[in-house]
Amino acid sequence: MFAPDFCTIMKVAKTLADFESARKSLGDKKVGFVPTMGALHEGHASLIRRAVAECDAVVVSDFVNPTQFNNKTDFETYPRILDQDCAFVEALGAAILFAPRVEDIYPAGTDYNKKVFDLGGLDLYGEGPRRPGHFNGMAQVVTRLFDIVRPDRAYFGEKDFQQLAIIEYFVKNLHYPIEIVRCPIARAEDGLALSSRNKLLTPARRAAAPHIYASIMKTRDMVGKMPVSEAIRKTVELIDAQPELKTEYVEIINSLNLRPVSDWNEAEHLRLTCAVYAGDVRLIDNIELK
Ligand code: PAF
């Protein structure tokens, strides 16, 4: 079980060398890992709490990975609040916060930022075509972090549903001895899926954003009662009825292979996924339909 002495002596490693010496001190403890891009919120807290409860020691990484951003402005404006993140992670009982520099993850002269991954075709839908290179960049950093951190378990939230499916795929395909733990979406009381990007919303857009979840929950009542295409059209209409919101896409997908379906009976398990702009902030969400 988790050793309480780590709560008060959380190590903050800002370089690879610092991390390696901190990692050594964990010996053969069962290590849980929560990779993040920082700007931590209650959604991350739920992952860290679960990791702390289930592992002997927990490593949290805090690294805004340049290779997974297909939009330069999105990368530049991504919130960065490392000092607050440190206090947040320490209070939750993690053993190490790893906040590396870009040169630690992608050292000059190495090809870590050029590797091309087999993503099993799971990147062909949803976010994949809309954010070219995003999932390959995500795989670059996640595999690099796995190799450095060497965890027994890694915890990911279902808010990034497609990311999670892709990680499970490459972990199996590349034979990583790591258990991937799926964690449910954490939501604010008003239903908005928690995300670091919510920090970028103006008060008016923050007030409008819960309308995304309220709208997609209504799609549940449409299942089997009208064609899939009609349900998608109505859902977009519901979301866009709120003037601060503009839907980029709503898809109804087979939860296992992530392919969009055109008939409710095409798959046993269906999920609705969507991306919606609140002004210039792009928010994603998803719910289980059946
Ligand atoms: O989900 C995220 O925050 C990021 O994609 C991850 C997994 C930390 C990789 O940068």
PDB file of C-alpha atoms and ligand atoms in Angstrom:
ATOM      1  CA  MET A   1       0.000   0.000   0.000  1.00  0.00           C
ATOM      2  CA  PHE A   2       0.891   3.648  -0.279  1.00  0.00           C
ATOM      3  CA  ALA A   3       3.589   4.745   2.172  1.00  0.00           C
ATOM      4  CA  PRO A   4       2.407   7.930   3.934  1.00  0.00           C
ATOM      5  CA  ASP A   5       5.943   9.332   4.295  1.00  0.00           C
ATOM      6  CA  PHE A   6       5.868  10.174   0.589  1.00  0.00           C
ATOM      7  CA  CYS A   7       3.105  12.746   1.194  1.00  0.00           C
ATOM      8  CA  THR A   8       5.462  15.082   2.942  1.00  0.00           C
ATOM      9  CA  ILE A   9       8.501  14.490   0.782  1.00  0.00           C
ATOM     10  CA  MET A  10       7.190  14.698  -2.747  1.00  0.00           C
ATOM     11  CA  LYS A  11      10.095  15.149  -5.110  1.00  0.00           C
ATOM     12  CA  VAL A  12       9.839  17.589  -7.961  1.00  0.00           C
ATOM     13  CA  ALA A  13      12.074  16.488 -10.845  1.00  0.00           C
ATOM     14  CA  LYS A  14      12.587  19.121 -13.518  1.00  0.00           C
ATOM     15  CA  THR A  15      15.237  17.249 -15.482  1.00  0.00           C
ATOM     16  CA  LEU A  16      15.671  13.680 -16.622  1.00  0.00           C
ATOM     17  CA  ALA A  17      18.694  13.222 -14.339  1.00  0.00           C
ATOM     18  CA  ASP A  18      16.691  14.421 -11.301  1.00  0.00           C
ATOM     19  CA  PHE A  19      13.858  12.124 -12.220  1.00  0.00           C
ATOM     20  CA  GLU A  20      16.115   9.124 -12.598  1.00  0.00           C
ATOM     21  CA  SER A  21      17.558   9.559  -9.126  1.00  0.00           C
ATOM     22  CA  ALA A  22      14.069  10.083  -7.636  1.00  0.00           C
ATOM     23  CA  ARG A  23      12.778   7.002  -9.485  1.00  0.00           C
ATOM     24  CA  LYS A  24      15.646   4.920  -8.083  1.00  0.00           C
ATOM     25  CA  SER A  25      14.500   5.764  -4.565  1.00  0.00           C
ATOM     26  CA  LEU A  26      11.171   4.018  -5.266  1.00  0.00           C
ATOM     27  CA  GLY A  27      12.996   0.691  -5.650  1.00  0.00           C
ATOM     28  CA  ASP A  28      10.618  -2.118  -6.528  1.00  0.00           C
ATOM     29  CA  LYS A  29       7.469  -0.448  -5.220  1.00  0.00           C
ATOM     30  CA  LYS A  30       4.366  -0.796  -7.361  1.00  0.00           C
ATOM     31  CA  VAL A  31       4.377   2.487  -9.250  1.00  0.00           C
ATOM     32  CA  GLY A  32       1.234   4.214 -10.518  1.00  0.00           C
ATOM     33  CA  PHE A  33       1.603   6.890 -13.188  1.00  0.00           C
ATOM     34  CA  VAL A  34      -0.671   9.796 -14.086  1.00  0.00           C
ATOM     35  CA  PRO A  35       0.579  11.598 -17.215  1.00  0.00           C
ATOM     36  CA  THR A  36      -0.738  15.156 -17.550  1.00  0.00           C
ATOM     37  CA  MET A  37      -0.060  18.386 -19.372  1.00  0.00           C
ATOM     38  CA  GLY A  38      -0.469  20.336 -16.132  1.00  0.00           C
ATOM     39  CA  ALA A  39      -3.017  23.050 -15.257  1.00  0.00           C
ATOM     40  CA  LEU A  40      -4.381  20.403 -12.943  1.00  0.00           C
ATOM     41  CA  HIS A  41      -8.009  20.213 -11.869  1.00  0.00           C
ATOM     42  CA  GLU A  42     -10.399  17.885 -10.055  1.00  0.00           C
ATOM     43  CA  GLY A  43     -10.410  15.521 -13.050  1.00  0.00           C
ATOM     44  CA  HIS A  44      -6.668  14.943 -12.589  1.00  0.00           C
ATOM     45  CA  ALA A  45      -7.206  14.753  -8.830  1.00  0.00           C
ATOM     46  CA  SER A  46      -9.597  11.846  -9.288  1.00  0.00           C
ATOM     47  CA  LEU A  47      -6.941   9.970 -11.304  1.00  0.00           C
ATOM     48  CA  ILE A  48      -4.198  10.742  -8.781  1.00  0.00           C
ATOM     49  CA  ARG A  49      -6.377   9.741  -5.802  1.00  0.00           C
ATOM     50  CA  ARG A  50      -7.191   6.443  -7.427  1.00  0.00           C
ATOM     51  CA  ALA A  51      -3.529   5.805  -8.271  1.00  0.00           C
ATOM     52  CA  VAL A  52      -2.518   6.647  -4.685  1.00  0.00           C
ATOM     53  CA  ALA A  53      -5.143   4.230  -3.359  1.00  0.00           C
ATOM     54  CA  GLU A  54      -4.098   1.397  -5.675  1.00  0.00           C
ATOM     55  CA  CYS A  55      -0.282   1.711  -5.866  1.00  0.00           C
ATOM     56  CA  ASP A  56       2.678   1.979  -3.478  1.00  0.00           C
ATOM     57  CA  ALA A  57       3.954   5.221  -5.003  1.00  0.00           C
ATOM     58  CA  VAL A  58       2.616   7.592  -7.628  1.00  0.00           C
ATOM     59  CA  VAL A  59       4.421   9.594 -10.292  1.00  0.00           C
ATOM     60  CA  VAL A  60       2.613  12.496 -11.968  1.00  0.00           C
ATOM     61  CA  SER A  61       4.119  14.052 -15.083  1.00  0.00           C
ATOM     62  CA  ASP A  62       3.463  17.655 -16.044  1.00  0.00           C
ATOM     63  CA  PHE A  63       4.593  18.325 -19.598  1.00  0.00           C
ATOM     64  CA  VAL A  64       2.912  20.279 -22.381  1.00  0.00           C
ATOM     65  CA  ASN A  65       3.933  18.071 -25.279  1.00  0.00           C
ATOM     66  CA  PRO A  66       4.669  20.164 -28.389  1.00  0.00           C
ATOM     67  CA  THR A  67       4.395  17.228 -30.803  1.00  0.00           C
ATOM     68  CA  GLN A  68       0.705  16.589 -30.148  1.00  0.00           C
ATOM     69  CA  PHE A  69      -0.451  20.131 -30.964  1.00  0.00           C
ATOM     70  CA  ASN A  70      -1.456  20.662 -34.566  1.00  0.00           C
ATOM     71  CA  ASN A  71      -2.346  24.270 -33.774  1.00  0.00           C
ATOM     72  CA  LYS A  72       0.499  26.596 -32.748  1.00  0.00           C
ATOM     73  CA  THR A  73      -1.782  29.047 -30.910  1.00  0.00           C
ATOM     74  CA  ASP A  74      -3.371  26.198 -28.948  1.00  0.00           C
ATOM     75  CA  PHE A  75       0.136  25.126 -27.829  1.00  0.00           C
ATOM     76  CA  GLU A  76       1.209  28.667 -26.948  1.00  0.00           C
ATOM     77  CA  THR A  77      -1.958  29.503 -24.998  1.00  0.00           C
ATOM     78  CA  TYR A  78      -2.223  26.145 -23.211  1.00  0.00           C
ATOM     79  CA  PRO A  79      -2.348  27.072 -19.491  1.00  0.00           C
ATOM     80  CA  ARG A  80       0.928  26.554 -17.578  1.00  0.00           C
ATOM     81  CA  ILE A  81       0.844  26.881 -13.776  1.00  0.00           C
ATOM     82  CA  LEU A  82       3.577  24.595 -12.472  1.00  0.00           C
ATOM     83  CA  ASP A  83       3.827  26.098  -8.955  1.00  0.00           C
ATOM     84  CA  GLN A  84       0.122  25.560  -8.328  1.00  0.00           C
ATOM     85  CA  ASP A  85       0.365  22.078  -9.835  1.00  0.00           C
ATOM     86  CA  CYS A  86       3.173  21.151  -7.399  1.00  0.00           C
ATOM     87  CA  ALA A  87       1.103  22.036  -4.342  1.00  0.00           C
ATOM     88  CA  PHE A  88      -1.930  20.296  -5.814  1.00  0.00           C
ATOM     89  CA  VAL A  89      -0.084  17.032  -6.515  1.00  0.00           C
ATOM     90  CA  GLU A  90       1.751  16.999  -3.196  1.00  0.00           C
ATOM     91  CA  ALA A  91      -1.513  17.424  -1.270  1.00  0.00           C
ATOM     92  CA  LEU A  92      -2.877  14.360  -3.060  1.00  0.00           C
ATOM     93  CA  GLY A  93       0.025  12.203  -1.881  1.00  0.00           C
ATOM     94  CA  ALA A  94       2.083  11.629  -5.041  1.00  0.00           C
ATOM     95  CA  ALA A  95       5.724  10.627  -4.584  1.00  0.00           C
ATOM     96  CA  ILE A  96       7.219  12.432  -7.585  1.00  0.00           C
ATOM     97  CA  LEU A  97       6.135  15.248  -9.858  1.00  0.00           C
ATOM     98  CA  PHE A  98       8.072  14.998 -13.112  1.00  0.00           C
ATOM     99  CA  ALA A  99       8.035  18.301 -14.996  1.00  0.00           C
ATOM    100  CA  PRO A 100      10.723  17.807 -17.640  1.00  0.00           C
ATOM    101  CA  ARG A 101      12.093  20.213 -20.209  1.00  0.00           C
ATOM    102  CA  VAL A 102      11.496  19.619 -23.917  1.00  0.00           C
ATOM    103  CA  GLU A 103      15.164  18.626 -24.302  1.00  0.00           C
ATOM    104  CA  ASP A 104      14.724  15.860 -21.704  1.00  0.00           C
ATOM    105  CA  ILE A 105      11.887  14.285 -23.641  1.00  0.00           C
ATOM    106  CA  TYR A 106      13.183  14.971 -27.149  1.00  0.00           C
ATOM    107  CA  PRO A 107      16.972  15.327 -26.842  1.00  0.00           C
ATOM    108  CA  ALA A 108      18.745  16.734 -29.892  1.00  0.00           C
ATOM    109  CA  GLY A 109      20.113  13.985 -32.108  1.00  0.00           C
ATOM    110  CA  THR A 110      17.435  11.453 -31.137  1.00  0.00           C
ATOM    111  CA  ASP A 111      14.375  10.485 -33.162  1.00  0.00           C
ATOM    112  CA  TYR A 112      11.787  10.368 -30.364  1.00  0.00           C
ATOM    113  CA  ASN A 113       9.873  13.230 -31.987  1.00  0.00           C
ATOM    114  CA  LYS A 114       9.967  11.605 -35.410  1.00  0.00           C
ATOM    115  CA  LYS A 115       8.733   8.128 -34.593  1.00  0.00           C
ATOM    116  CA  VAL A 116       5.662   6.985 -36.474  1.00  0.00           C
ATOM    117  CA  PHE A 117       3.340   4.664 -34.584  1.00  0.00           C
ATOM    118  CA  ASP A 118       0.925   1.955 -35.636  1.00  0.00           C
ATOM    119  CA  LEU A 119      -2.325   3.224 -34.093  1.00  0.00           C
ATOM    120  CA  GLY A 120      -4.397   0.345 -35.424  1.00  0.00           C
ATOM    121  CA  GLY A 121      -6.489   2.681 -37.594  1.00  0.00           C
ATOM    122  CA  LEU A 122      -8.148   4.024 -34.425  1.00  0.00           C
ATOM    123  CA  ASP A 123      -6.970   7.490 -35.426  1.00  0.00           C
ATOM    124  CA  LEU A 124      -8.909   7.498 -38.683  1.00  0.00           C
ATOM    125  CA  TYR A 125     -12.114   8.897 -37.149  1.00  0.00           C
ATOM    126  CA  GLY A 126     -13.233  11.537 -34.681  1.00  0.00           C
ATOM    127  CA  GLU A 127     -10.339  13.708 -33.549  1.00  0.00           C
ATOM    128  CA  GLY A 128      -7.856  12.008 -35.904  1.00  0.00           C
ATOM    129  CA  PRO A 129      -8.607  13.697 -39.248  1.00  0.00           C
ATOM    130  CA  ARG A 130      -9.513  16.963 -37.502  1.00  0.00           C
ATOM    131  CA  ARG A 131      -6.202  17.186 -35.638  1.00  0.00           C
ATOM    132  CA  PRO A 132      -3.632  15.751 -38.068  1.00  0.00           C
ATOM    133  CA  GLY A 133      -0.609  14.310 -36.258  1.00  0.00           C
ATOM    134  CA  HIS A 134      -2.161  14.703 -32.809  1.00  0.00           C
ATOM    135  CA  PHE A 135      -2.415  11.026 -31.901  1.00  0.00           C
ATOM    136  CA  ASN A 136       1.020  10.162 -33.270  1.00  0.00           C
ATOM    137  CA  GLY A 137       2.502  13.007 -31.195  1.00  0.00           C
ATOM    138  CA  MET A 138       0.581  11.769 -28.172  1.00  0.00           C
ATOM    139  CA  ALA A 139       1.985   8.263 -28.742  1.00  0.00           C
ATOM    140  CA  GLN A 140       5.512   9.724 -28.994  1.00  0.00           C
ATOM    141  CA  VAL A 141       5.297  11.357 -25.594  1.00  0.00           C
ATOM    142  CA  VAL A 142       3.351   8.617 -23.819  1.00  0.00           C
ATOM    143  CA  THR A 143       5.785   5.877 -24.916  1.00  0.00           C
ATOM    144  CA  ARG A 144       8.740   8.103 -24.026  1.00  0.00           C
ATOM    145  CA  LEU A 145       7.248   8.781 -20.575  1.00  0.00           C
ATOM    146  CA  PHE A 146       6.465   5.085 -20.076  1.00  0.00           C
ATOM    147  CA  ASP A 147      10.099   4.233 -20.885  1.00  0.00           C
ATOM    148  CA  ILE A 148      11.387   6.834 -18.418  1.00  0.00           C
ATOM    149  CA  VAL A 149       8.867   6.310 -15.582  1.00  0.00           C
ATOM    150  CA  ARG A 150       8.532   2.500 -15.919  1.00  0.00           C
ATOM    151  CA  PRO A 151       5.174   2.330 -14.133  1.00  0.00           C
ATOM    152  CA  ASP A 152       3.181  -0.785 -13.268  1.00  0.00           C
ATOM    153  CA  ARG A 153      -0.091   1.015 -13.901  1.00  0.00           C
ATOM    154  CA  ALA A 154      -1.043   4.175 -15.787  1.00  0.00           C
ATOM    155  CA  TYR A 155      -4.274   6.086 -15.260  1.00  0.00           C
ATOM    156  CA  PHE A 156      -6.198   7.890 -18.009  1.00  0.00           C
ATOM    157  CA  GLY A 157      -9.594   9.602 -18.078  1.00  0.00           C
ATOM    158  CA  GLU A 158     -12.373   8.653 -20.480  1.00  0.00           C
ATOM    159  CA  LYS A 159     -12.864  12.295 -21.466  1.00  0.00           C
ATOM    160  CA  ASP A 160     -10.208  11.607 -24.092  1.00  0.00           C
ATOM    161  CA  PHE A 161     -12.017   8.445 -25.126  1.00  0.00           C
ATOM    162  CA  GLN A 162     -10.199   8.002 -28.432  1.00  0.00           C
ATOM    163  CA  GLN A 163      -6.804   8.706 -26.839  1.00  0.00           C
ATOM    164  CA  LEU A 164      -7.467   6.006 -24.258  1.00  0.00           C
ATOM    165  CA  ALA A 165      -8.431   3.414 -26.899  1.00  0.00           C
ATOM    166  CA  ILE A 166      -5.286   4.258 -28.884  1.00  0.00           C
ATOM    167  CA  ILE A 167      -3.071   3.977 -25.801  1.00  0.00           C
ATOM    168  CA  GLU A 168      -4.577   0.572 -24.965  1.00  0.00           C
ATOM    169  CA  TYR A 169      -3.879  -0.473 -28.545  1.00  0.00           C
ATOM    170  CA  PHE A 170      -0.196   0.498 -28.650  1.00  0.00           C
ATOM    171  CA  VAL A 171       0.500  -0.723 -25.117  1.00  0.00           C
ATOM    172  CA  LYS A 172      -0.691  -4.181 -26.213  1.00  0.00           C
ATOM    173  CA  ASN A 173       0.945  -3.988 -29.622  1.00  0.00           C
ATOM    174  CA  LEU A 174       4.321  -2.905 -28.234  1.00  0.00           C
ATOM    175  CA  HIS A 175       4.081  -5.347 -25.294  1.00  0.00           C
ATOM    176  CA  TYR A 176       4.427  -2.751 -22.553  1.00  0.00           C
ATOM    177  CA  PRO A 177       4.065  -4.509 -19.169  1.00  0.00           C
ATOM    178  CA  ILE A 178       1.773  -1.719 -17.978  1.00  0.00           C
ATOM    179  CA  GLU A 179      -1.849  -1.988 -16.869  1.00  0.00           C
ATOM    180  CA  ILE A 180      -3.913   0.849 -18.344  1.00  0.00           C
ATOM    181  CA  VAL A 181      -6.615   1.945 -15.911  1.00  0.00           C
ATOM    182  CA  ARG A 182      -9.689   3.629 -17.425  1.00  0.00           C
ATOM    183  CA  CYS A 183     -11.229   6.295 -15.216  1.00  0.00           C
ATOM    184  CA  PRO A 184     -14.677   7.860 -15.685  1.00  0.00           C
ATOM    185  CA  ILE A 185     -15.080  11.471 -16.844  1.00  0.00           C
ATOM    186  CA  ALA A 186     -15.038  13.969 -13.978  1.00  0.00           C
ATOM    187  CA  ARG A 187     -17.645  16.697 -14.395  1.00  0.00           C
ATOM    188  CA  ALA A 188     -18.370  20.010 -12.715  1.00  0.00           C
ATOM    189  CA  GLU A 189     -21.675  20.151 -10.813  1.00  0.00           C
ATOM    190  CA  ASP A 190     -23.296  21.721 -13.859  1.00  0.00           C
ATOM    191  CA  GLY A 191     -22.183  18.801 -16.054  1.00  0.00           C
ATOM    192  CA  LEU A 192     -19.252  20.373 -17.911  1.00  0.00           C
ATOM    193  CA  ALA A 193     -16.479  17.803 -18.440  1.00  0.00           C
ATOM    194  CA  LEU A 194     -13.436  19.010 -16.493  1.00  0.00           C
ATOM    195  CA  SER A 195     -10.579  20.111 -18.731  1.00  0.00           C
ATOM    196  CA  SER A 196      -7.521  22.334 -18.392  1.00  0.00           C
ATOM    197  CA  ARG A 197      -8.893  24.300 -21.349  1.00  0.00           C
ATOM    198  CA  ASN A 198     -11.929  25.350 -19.248  1.00  0.00           C
ATOM    199  CA  LYS A 199      -9.525  27.839 -17.600  1.00  0.00           C
ATOM    200  CA  LEU A 200      -9.417  29.703 -20.924  1.00  0.00           C
ATOM    201  CA  LEU A 201     -13.201  30.281 -21.072  1.00  0.00           C
ATOM    202  CA  THR A 202     -14.622  33.755 -20.517  1.00  0.00           C
ATOM    203  CA  PRO A 203     -17.357  33.852 -17.826  1.00  0.00           C
ATOM    204  CA  ALA A 204     -20.074  33.969 -20.519  1.00  0.00           C
ATOM    205  CA  ARG A 205     -18.628  30.971 -22.356  1.00  0.00           C
ATOM    206  CA  ARG A 206     -18.080  29.068 -19.117  1.00  0.00           C
ATOM    207  CA  ALA A 207     -21.752  29.657 -18.329  1.00  0.00           C
ATOM    208  CA  ALA A 208     -22.752  28.372 -21.787  1.00  0.00           C
ATOM    209  CA  ALA A 209     -20.463  25.323 -21.859  1.00  0.00           C
ATOM    210  CA  PRO A 210     -22.597  22.970 -19.644  1.00  0.00           C
ATOM    211  CA  HIS A 211     -25.159  23.145 -22.433  1.00  0.00           C
ATOM    212  CA  ILE A 212     -22.944  20.669 -24.337  1.00  0.00           C
ATOM    213  CA  TYR A 213     -23.490  17.896 -21.785  1.00  0.00           C
ATOM    214  CA  ALA A 214     -27.167  18.783 -21.315  1.00  0.00           C
ATOM    215  CA  SER A 215     -27.666  18.500 -25.101  1.00  0.00           C
ATOM    216  CA  ILE A 216     -25.826  15.233 -25.623  1.00  0.00           C
ATOM    217  CA  MET A 217     -27.689  13.648 -22.708  1.00  0.00           C
ATOM    218  CA  LYS A 218     -30.885  14.316 -24.689  1.00  0.00           C
ATOM    219  CA  THR A 219     -29.493  12.173 -27.533  1.00  0.00           C
ATOM    220  CA  ARG A 220     -29.885   9.151 -25.233  1.00  0.00           C
ATOM    221  CA  ASP A 221     -33.658   9.474 -25.608  1.00  0.00           C
ATOM    222  CA  MET A 222     -33.322   9.418 -29.399  1.00  0.00           C
ATOM    223  CA  VAL A 223     -31.569   6.029 -29.550  1.00  0.00           C
ATOM    224  CA  GLY A 224     -33.592   3.642 -31.743  1.00  0.00           C
ATOM    225  CA  LYS A 225     -36.373   6.193 -32.259  1.00  0.00           C
ATOM    226  CA  MET A 226     -35.072   7.904 -35.388  1.00  0.00           C
ATOM    227  CA  PRO A 227     -32.213   7.368 -37.860  1.00  0.00           C
ATOM    228  CA  VAL A 228     -28.705   7.964 -36.476  1.00  0.00           C
ATOM    229  CA  SER A 229     -28.169  10.828 -38.943  1.00  0.00           C
ATOM    230  CA  GLU A 230     -31.338  12.527 -37.689  1.00  0.00           C
ATOM    231  CA  ALA A 231     -30.244  12.150 -34.049  1.00  0.00           C
ATOM    232  CA  ILE A 232     -26.882  13.732 -34.920  1.00  0.00           C
ATOM    233  CA  ARG A 233     -28.581  16.614 -36.737  1.00  0.00           C
ATOM    234  CA  LYS A 234     -30.929  17.261 -33.800  1.00  0.00           C
ATOM    235  CA  THR A 235     -28.045  17.110 -31.291  1.00  0.00           C
ATOM    236  CA  VAL A 236     -26.021  19.667 -33.259  1.00  0.00           C
ATOM    237  CA  GLU A 237     -29.106  21.871 -33.403  1.00  0.00           C
ATOM    238  CA  LEU A 238     -29.568  21.592 -29.634  1.00  0.00           C
ATOM    239  CA  ILE A 239     -25.936  22.497 -28.897  1.00  0.00           C
ATOM    240  CA  ASP A 240     -25.812  25.361 -31.395  1.00  0.00           C
ATOM    241  CA  ALA A 241     -29.036  26.849 -30.009  1.00  0.00           C
ATOM    242  CA  GLN A 242     -26.742  28.359 -27.368  1.00  0.00           C
ATOM    243  CA  PRO A 243     -25.183  31.378 -29.166  1.00  0.00           C
ATOM    244  CA  GLU A 244     -21.767  30.997 -27.468  1.00  0.00           C
ATOM    245  CA  LEU A 245     -21.360  27.446 -28.838  1.00  0.00           C
ATOM    246  CA  LYS A 246     -20.573  26.098 -32.310  1.00  0.00           C
ATOM    247  CA  THR A 247     -20.399  22.367 -32.925  1.00  0.00           C
ATOM    248  CA  GLU A 248     -17.464  21.075 -34.947  1.00  0.00           C
ATOM    249  CA  TYR A 249     -18.782  17.503 -35.045  1.00  0.00           C
ATOM    250  CA  VAL A 250     -21.041  15.026 -33.315  1.00  0.00           C
ATOM    251  CA  GLU A 251     -20.416  11.360 -34.091  1.00  0.00           C
ATOM    252  CA  ILE A 252     -22.061   8.192 -32.900  1.00  0.00           C
ATOM    253  CA  ILE A 253     -19.422   5.500 -32.831  1.00  0.00           C
ATOM    254  CA  ASN A 254     -18.891   1.849 -32.077  1.00  0.00           C
ATOM    255  CA  SER A 255     -17.253   2.077 -28.625  1.00  0.00           C
ATOM    256  CA  LEU A 256     -14.800  -0.717 -29.447  1.00  0.00           C
ATOM    257  CA  ASN A 257     -13.364   0.159 -32.870  1.00  0.00           C
ATOM    258  CA  LEU A 258     -14.406   3.860 -32.769  1.00  0.00           C
ATOM    259  CA  ARG A 259     -15.962   3.730 -36.258  1.00  0.00           C
ATOM    260  CA  PRO A 260     -18.951   5.997 -36.809  1.00  0.00           C
ATOM    261  CA  VAL A 261     -22.147   3.964 -37.230  1.00  0.00           C
ATOM    262  CA  SER A 262     -25.132   4.737 -39.435  1.00  0.00           C
ATOM    263  CA  ASP A 263     -27.532   2.343 -37.725  1.00  0.00           C
ATOM    264  CA  TRP A 264     -28.284   1.864 -34.013  1.00  0.00           C
ATOM    265  CA  ASN A 265     -27.949  -1.922 -34.366  1.00  0.00           C
ATOM    266  CA  GLU A 266     -24.546  -1.790 -36.011  1.00  0.00           C
ATOM    267  CA  ALA A 267     -22.736  -2.297 -32.712  1.00  0.00           C
ATOM    268  CA  GLU A 268     -23.550  -3.569 -29.240  1.00  0.00           C
ATOM    269  CA  HIS A 269     -21.907  -0.601 -27.516  1.00  0.00           C
ATOM    270  CA  LEU A 270     -22.326   2.910 -28.852  1.00  0.00           C
ATOM    271  CA  ARG A 271     -20.858   6.200 -27.748  1.00  0.00           C
ATOM    272  CA  LEU A 272     -21.541   9.774 -28.741  1.00  0.00           C
ATOM    273  CA  THR A 273     -18.421  11.895 -29.176  1.00  0.00           C
ATOM    274  CA  CYS A 274     -18.285  15.582 -29.997  1.00  0.00           C
ATOM    275  CA  ALA A 275     -16.099  18.656 -30.314  1.00  0.00           C
ATOM    276  CA  VAL A 276     -17.605  22.078 -29.773  1.00  0.00           C
ATOM    277  CA  TYR A 277     -16.123  25.557 -29.913  1.00  0.00           C
ATOM    278  CA  ALA A 278     -16.961  27.960 -27.099  1.00  0.00           C
ATOM    279  CA  GLY A 279     -15.517  31.046 -28.786  1.00  0.00           C
ATOM    280  CA  ASP A 280     -11.942  30.062 -29.629  1.00  0.00           C
ATOM    281  CA  VAL A 281     -11.734  27.283 -27.011  1.00  0.00           C
ATOM    282  CA  ARG A 282     -12.281  23.788 -28.375  1.00  0.00           C
ATOM    283  CA  LEU A 283     -14.036  21.461 -25.931  1.00  0.00           C
ATOM    284  CA  ILE A 284     -14.570  17.727 -26.343  1.00  0.00           C
ATOM    285  CA  ASP A 285     -17.012  15.448 -24.570  1.00  0.00           C
ATOM    286  CA  ASN A 286     -18.522  11.988 -24.886  1.00  0.00           C
ATOM    287  CA  ILE A 287     -21.195   9.812 -23.299  1.00  0.00           C
ATOM    288  CA  GLU A 288     -22.178   6.177 -23.487  1.00  0.00           C
ATOM    289  CA  LEU A 289     -25.405   5.662 -25.458  1.00  0.00           C
ATOM    290  CA  LYS A 290     -25.755   1.915 -25.043  1.00  0.00           C
TER     291      LYS A 290
HETATM  292  O1  PAF B   1      -4.361  13.674 -21.973  1.00  0.00           O
HETATM  293  C1  PAF B   1      -3.366  14.423 -21.868  1.00  0.00           C
HETATM  294  O2  PAF B   1      -3.296  15.322 -21.029  1.00  0.00           O
HETATM  295  C2  PAF B   1      -2.180  14.231 -22.807  1.00  0.00           C
HETATM  296  O3  PAF B   1      -2.618  13.854 -24.075  1.00  0.00           O
HETATM  297  C3  PAF B   1      -1.140  13.232 -22.276  1.00  0.00           C
HETATM  298  C4  PAF B   1      -1.694  11.823 -22.164  1.00  0.00           C
HETATM  299  C5  PAF B   1      -0.631  13.704 -20.919  1.00  0.00           C
HETATM  300  C6  PAF B   1       0.048  13.181 -23.226  1.00  0.00           C
HETATM  301  O4  PAF B   1       0.634  14.436 -23.389  1.00  0.00           O
END
